[in-house]
Amino acid sequence: MRIDRMILAAVLLTGVAACGDDDTDPSAAGSPTSPTATMPATSAPPGAPVPPGASTPPGAEPTSAVTPSADPAPSCVTGRWRATGVASAGSIGDARGRIAGGTGTAVTVDPDGRTEVDFRAAKPLTFTAEAAGADVRGTVAYKGSFRGSVTFDGSDGTGRWIPQGRISWSDLNATVRLSEPFTVTLLDGVNLADITRDTLPGAAGAVDVQPILRGGTYECAGQTLRLRTRANGPDVTWTFTRA
């Protein structure tokens, strides 16, 4: 396991982490395009309430049921959605990376902001990277479904996507496999609540350990919803159509 951790830190940190094109966090800005400094992950003592905009980090068990948002969700966001894909591309220094896949991921947003993310019918995410002239390829497969609550700040179909309260990360597992430059399973069905910086030393930003229910922005129009999540993780954009 120690060898796998070292591989993950060395390979993914220099490769897939390049998929974020900067370190800004639009979830803390007044509009989807207004950058600000990335806020650190927020945690709370057991039993303490979690403030809006913060979510229970992996490694911390939820201590209360998901609570509804105080404000209603925008009507163009509510309903059941199915992902047509996820995308991210960028570079840091000489490393370039890209994330794709994720089709079939289901998201249901209730009018009160309670949200369920379901990966049970989802395709794995694929990642490719080039670092120091070497090609790195692999997959991240999530299994299970989890719940949380989201608040919204915006108008005219765009705004901030702000998860809040306790999120049931313990209901989701992740498997991470490399196919190039060699074949190895780095994580095999590991519970997201157990994935910490000790599990992924230096590479926690390379694998999205808080998929979808991270701070970011939303854009909705007709039958399409786009969620761009950037807070405390890689910069990725999910595209959904109404299910």
Short mmCIF file of C-alpha atoms in Angstrom, two decimals:
data_model
loop_
_atom_site.label_atom_id
_atom_site.label_comp_id
_atom_site.label_asym_id
_atom_site.label_seq_id
_atom_site.Cartn_x
_atom_site.Cartn_y
_atom_site.Cartn_z
CA MET A 1 0.00 0.00 0.00
CA ARG A 2 2.87 2.37 0.74
CA ILE A 3 4.25 1.80 -2.78
CA ASP A 4 0.86 2.52 -4.32
CA ARG A 5 0.59 5.74 -2.32
CA MET A 6 4.01 6.85 -3.49
CA ILE A 7 3.10 6.07 -7.10
CA LEU A 8 -0.13 8.00 -6.79
CA ALA A 9 1.58 10.99 -5.23
CA ALA A 10 4.38 11.07 -7.81
CA VAL A 11 2.35 10.34 -10.94
CA LEU A 12 -0.98 12.01 -10.29
CA LEU A 13 0.44 15.09 -8.59
CA THR A 14 2.57 15.88 -11.64
CA GLY A 15 -0.05 14.77 -14.14
CA VAL A 16 -3.76 14.84 -13.43
CA ALA A 17 -3.44 17.70 -10.96
CA ALA A 18 -2.58 19.78 -14.00
CA CYS A 19 -6.24 19.57 -15.01
CA GLY A 20 -6.94 22.64 -12.87
CA ASP A 21 -5.95 25.75 -14.80
CA ASP A 22 -5.61 27.92 -11.69
CA ASP A 23 -6.19 27.94 -7.97
CA THR A 24 -9.08 30.39 -7.82
CA ASP A 25 -12.44 29.51 -6.31
CA PRO A 26 -15.44 31.03 -8.05
CA SER A 27 -17.79 29.63 -5.42
CA ALA A 28 -16.67 32.44 -3.13
CA ALA A 29 -17.12 35.11 -5.78
CA GLY A 30 -20.12 37.19 -6.68
CA SER A 31 -20.36 35.79 -10.21
CA PRO A 32 -19.23 32.68 -12.11
CA THR A 33 -16.27 34.55 -13.59
CA SER A 34 -15.07 36.53 -10.58
CA PRO A 35 -11.93 34.84 -9.16
CA THR A 36 -10.88 34.93 -5.54
CA ALA A 37 -8.42 33.04 -3.41
CA THR A 38 -9.14 29.37 -2.83
CA MET A 39 -10.63 28.76 0.59
CA PRO A 40 -9.34 25.81 2.62
CA ALA A 41 -11.59 22.89 3.40
CA THR A 42 -13.82 23.63 6.38
CA SER A 43 -14.35 21.08 9.11
CA ALA A 44 -16.29 21.24 12.34
CA PRO A 45 -16.07 19.48 15.70
CA PRO A 46 -18.36 16.46 16.09
CA GLY A 47 -21.93 17.60 16.53
CA ALA A 48 -21.22 21.21 15.58
CA PRO A 49 -23.21 22.79 12.74
CA VAL A 50 -21.42 23.32 9.45
CA PRO A 51 -21.74 26.84 8.06
CA PRO A 52 -23.17 27.50 4.58
CA GLY A 53 -20.58 26.98 1.85
CA ALA A 54 -18.70 24.35 3.86
CA SER A 55 -19.08 20.63 3.48
CA THR A 56 -18.07 17.65 5.54
CA PRO A 57 -14.61 16.66 4.25
CA PRO A 58 -13.83 13.03 3.45
CA GLY A 59 -12.60 11.33 6.60
CA ALA A 60 -15.28 12.99 8.77
CA GLU A 61 -18.53 11.14 9.26
CA PRO A 62 -21.77 13.09 9.00
CA THR A 63 -23.40 13.53 12.41
CA SER A 64 -26.82 14.73 11.36
CA ALA A 65 -29.34 14.26 8.59
CA VAL A 66 -29.20 16.36 5.45
CA THR A 67 -31.01 19.63 6.12
CA PRO A 68 -32.89 21.59 3.48
CA SER A 69 -31.70 24.98 2.29
CA ALA A 70 -33.36 28.06 3.74
CA ASP A 71 -33.92 29.45 0.24
CA PRO A 72 -35.60 27.60 -2.64
CA ALA A 73 -33.49 26.25 -5.46
CA PRO A 74 -33.87 27.96 -8.85
CA SER A 75 -36.57 26.27 -10.89
CA CYS A 76 -34.19 25.68 -13.80
CA VAL A 77 -31.93 23.63 -11.49
CA THR A 78 -34.50 21.50 -9.71
CA GLY A 79 -35.39 18.05 -11.01
CA ARG A 80 -33.55 14.93 -12.09
CA TRP A 81 -30.48 15.20 -14.30
CA ARG A 82 -28.20 12.72 -16.06
CA ALA A 83 -24.60 13.54 -16.99
CA THR A 84 -23.52 13.60 -20.61
CA GLY A 85 -19.93 14.00 -19.48
CA VAL A 86 -17.35 15.81 -17.40
CA ALA A 87 -14.43 17.78 -18.78
CA SER A 88 -11.36 19.57 -17.54
CA ALA A 89 -8.12 20.61 -19.17
CA GLY A 90 -5.20 22.79 -18.21
CA SER A 91 -1.53 22.91 -17.44
CA ILE A 92 0.92 23.60 -14.66
CA GLY A 93 4.46 24.14 -15.82
CA ASP A 94 5.40 21.35 -18.24
CA ALA A 95 2.53 19.05 -17.23
CA ARG A 96 -0.76 18.91 -19.13
CA GLY A 97 -3.82 16.90 -18.21
CA ARG A 98 -7.41 16.19 -19.13
CA ILE A 99 -10.43 14.57 -17.44
CA ALA A 100 -13.39 13.12 -19.35
CA GLY A 101 -16.08 10.45 -19.03
CA GLY A 102 -18.59 10.27 -16.19
CA THR A 103 -21.64 9.74 -18.41
CA GLY A 104 -24.69 8.33 -16.68
CA THR A 105 -24.07 10.08 -13.35
CA ALA A 106 -27.46 11.11 -11.97
CA VAL A 107 -28.18 14.22 -9.89
CA THR A 108 -31.52 15.06 -8.32
CA VAL A 109 -32.07 18.56 -6.89
CA ASP A 110 -35.18 19.10 -4.77
CA PRO A 111 -36.87 22.51 -4.55
CA ASP A 112 -35.54 22.92 -0.99
CA GLY A 113 -31.94 22.35 -2.15
CA ARG A 114 -31.55 18.79 -0.93
CA THR A 115 -29.47 16.99 -3.54
CA GLU A 116 -28.68 13.36 -4.32
CA VAL A 117 -25.74 12.30 -6.49
CA ASP A 118 -25.96 8.74 -7.85
CA PHE A 119 -22.99 7.04 -9.51
CA ARG A 120 -24.51 3.55 -9.66
CA ALA A 121 -25.08 3.74 -13.44
CA ALA A 122 -22.13 6.04 -14.16
CA LYS A 123 -19.19 5.36 -16.44
CA PRO A 124 -15.72 5.87 -14.94
CA LEU A 125 -13.93 9.16 -15.30
CA THR A 126 -10.83 8.91 -17.49
CA PHE A 127 -7.71 10.98 -17.06
CA THR A 128 -4.75 11.56 -19.32
CA ALA A 129 -1.67 13.57 -18.56
CA GLU A 130 1.73 14.34 -19.95
CA ALA A 131 4.53 15.04 -17.53
CA ALA A 132 8.24 15.16 -18.29
CA GLY A 133 7.55 13.60 -21.69
CA ALA A 134 5.71 10.60 -20.22
CA ASP A 135 2.05 9.74 -20.94
CA VAL A 136 -0.10 8.90 -17.91
CA ARG A 137 -3.57 7.38 -18.35
CA GLY A 138 -6.08 5.88 -15.99
CA THR A 139 -9.62 5.84 -14.63
CA VAL A 140 -11.48 6.88 -11.51
CA ALA A 141 -14.68 4.90 -10.90
CA TYR A 142 -17.17 5.98 -8.25
CA LYS A 143 -19.79 3.56 -6.92
CA GLY A 144 -22.79 4.36 -4.76
CA SER A 145 -24.91 7.43 -4.12
CA PHE A 146 -24.78 10.18 -1.52
CA ARG A 147 -26.80 13.15 -0.33
CA GLY A 148 -26.21 16.72 0.68
CA SER A 149 -27.79 20.15 0.53
CA VAL A 150 -26.99 23.05 -1.79
CA THR A 151 -27.75 26.76 -1.59
CA PHE A 152 -27.76 29.04 -4.61
CA ASP A 153 -26.76 32.64 -5.18
CA GLY A 154 -27.53 34.02 -8.62
CA SER A 155 -30.15 34.94 -11.18
CA ASP A 156 -31.03 34.49 -14.85
CA GLY A 157 -29.87 30.88 -14.84
CA THR A 158 -26.34 31.44 -13.51
CA GLY A 159 -24.84 31.77 -10.06
CA ARG A 160 -22.97 30.13 -7.23
CA TRP A 161 -23.39 26.46 -6.31
CA ILE A 162 -22.78 26.23 -2.55
CA PRO A 163 -22.99 22.84 -0.80
CA GLN A 164 -23.70 23.14 2.91
CA GLY A 165 -24.21 21.02 6.00
CA ARG A 166 -23.36 17.35 6.32
CA ILE A 167 -22.69 15.31 3.18
CA SER A 168 -22.85 11.50 3.29
CA TRP A 169 -19.44 10.82 1.69
CA SER A 170 -19.34 7.44 3.48
CA ASP A 171 -21.97 6.17 1.00
CA LEU A 172 -19.54 6.47 -1.93
CA ASN A 173 -16.54 4.33 -2.92
CA ALA A 174 -13.76 5.05 -5.41
CA THR A 175 -11.44 2.85 -7.47
CA VAL A 176 -8.41 4.42 -9.15
CA ARG A 177 -6.48 2.51 -11.83
CA LEU A 178 -3.53 3.42 -14.02
CA SER A 179 -3.18 1.96 -17.52
CA GLU A 180 -0.09 3.91 -18.58
CA PRO A 181 2.86 4.08 -18.15
CA PHE A 182 2.13 0.82 -16.32
CA THR A 183 -0.92 -1.04 -15.08
CA VAL A 184 -1.72 -0.82 -11.38
CA THR A 185 -4.75 -0.41 -9.12
CA LEU A 186 -4.00 2.45 -6.77
CA LEU A 187 -7.25 2.46 -4.80
CA ASP A 188 -9.71 -0.43 -4.88
CA GLY A 189 -13.23 0.37 -3.69
CA VAL A 190 -12.04 2.73 -0.98
CA ASN A 191 -14.73 4.62 0.93
CA LEU A 192 -14.52 8.36 0.28
CA ALA A 193 -14.90 9.02 3.99
CA ASP A 194 -11.60 7.13 4.45
CA ILE A 195 -9.67 9.00 1.75
CA THR A 196 -7.55 11.67 3.39
CA ARG A 197 -4.28 13.43 2.64
CA ASP A 198 -2.58 10.48 4.36
CA THR A 199 -4.12 8.17 1.76
CA LEU A 200 -3.21 10.48 -1.11
CA PRO A 201 -0.08 12.27 0.14
CA GLY A 202 0.36 15.46 -1.81
CA ALA A 203 -2.13 14.34 -4.47
CA ALA A 204 -5.50 15.02 -2.85
CA GLY A 205 -6.19 17.62 -5.53
CA ALA A 206 -5.50 15.16 -8.35
CA VAL A 207 -8.39 12.81 -7.58
CA ASP A 208 -11.71 14.48 -6.89
CA VAL A 209 -12.57 13.19 -3.42
CA GLN A 210 -15.62 15.49 -3.25
CA PRO A 211 -17.28 14.97 -6.65
CA ILE A 212 -20.04 17.41 -7.68
CA LEU A 213 -20.94 18.57 -4.15
CA ARG A 214 -18.08 21.06 -4.00
CA GLY A 215 -18.28 24.82 -4.21
CA GLY A 216 -18.49 26.28 -7.69
CA THR A 217 -20.95 27.75 -10.15
CA TYR A 218 -24.02 26.60 -12.05
CA GLU A 219 -25.50 27.51 -15.42
CA CYS A 220 -28.89 26.24 -16.51
CA ALA A 221 -31.03 26.78 -19.58
CA GLY A 222 -33.84 24.61 -20.88
CA GLN A 223 -32.77 20.97 -20.78
CA THR A 224 -29.12 21.59 -19.88
CA LEU A 225 -27.36 22.12 -16.55
CA ARG A 226 -23.64 22.79 -16.19
CA LEU A 227 -21.86 22.60 -12.85
CA ARG A 228 -18.29 23.87 -12.57
CA THR A 229 -16.70 22.79 -9.30
CA ARG A 230 -13.35 24.28 -8.30
CA ALA A 231 -13.23 24.65 -4.51
CA ASN A 232 -10.80 22.34 -2.69
CA GLY A 233 -10.15 20.10 -5.68
CA PRO A 234 -9.61 19.90 -9.43
CA ASP A 235 -11.40 22.32 -11.74
CA VAL A 236 -14.03 20.24 -13.57
CA THR A 237 -17.23 21.00 -15.45
CA TRP A 238 -20.12 18.53 -15.41
CA THR A 239 -22.77 18.76 -18.14
CA PHE A 240 -26.24 17.29 -17.51
CA THR A 241 -29.48 16.90 -19.45
CA ARG A 242 -32.89 16.44 -17.87
CA ALA A 243 -33.65 12.79 -17.24
#
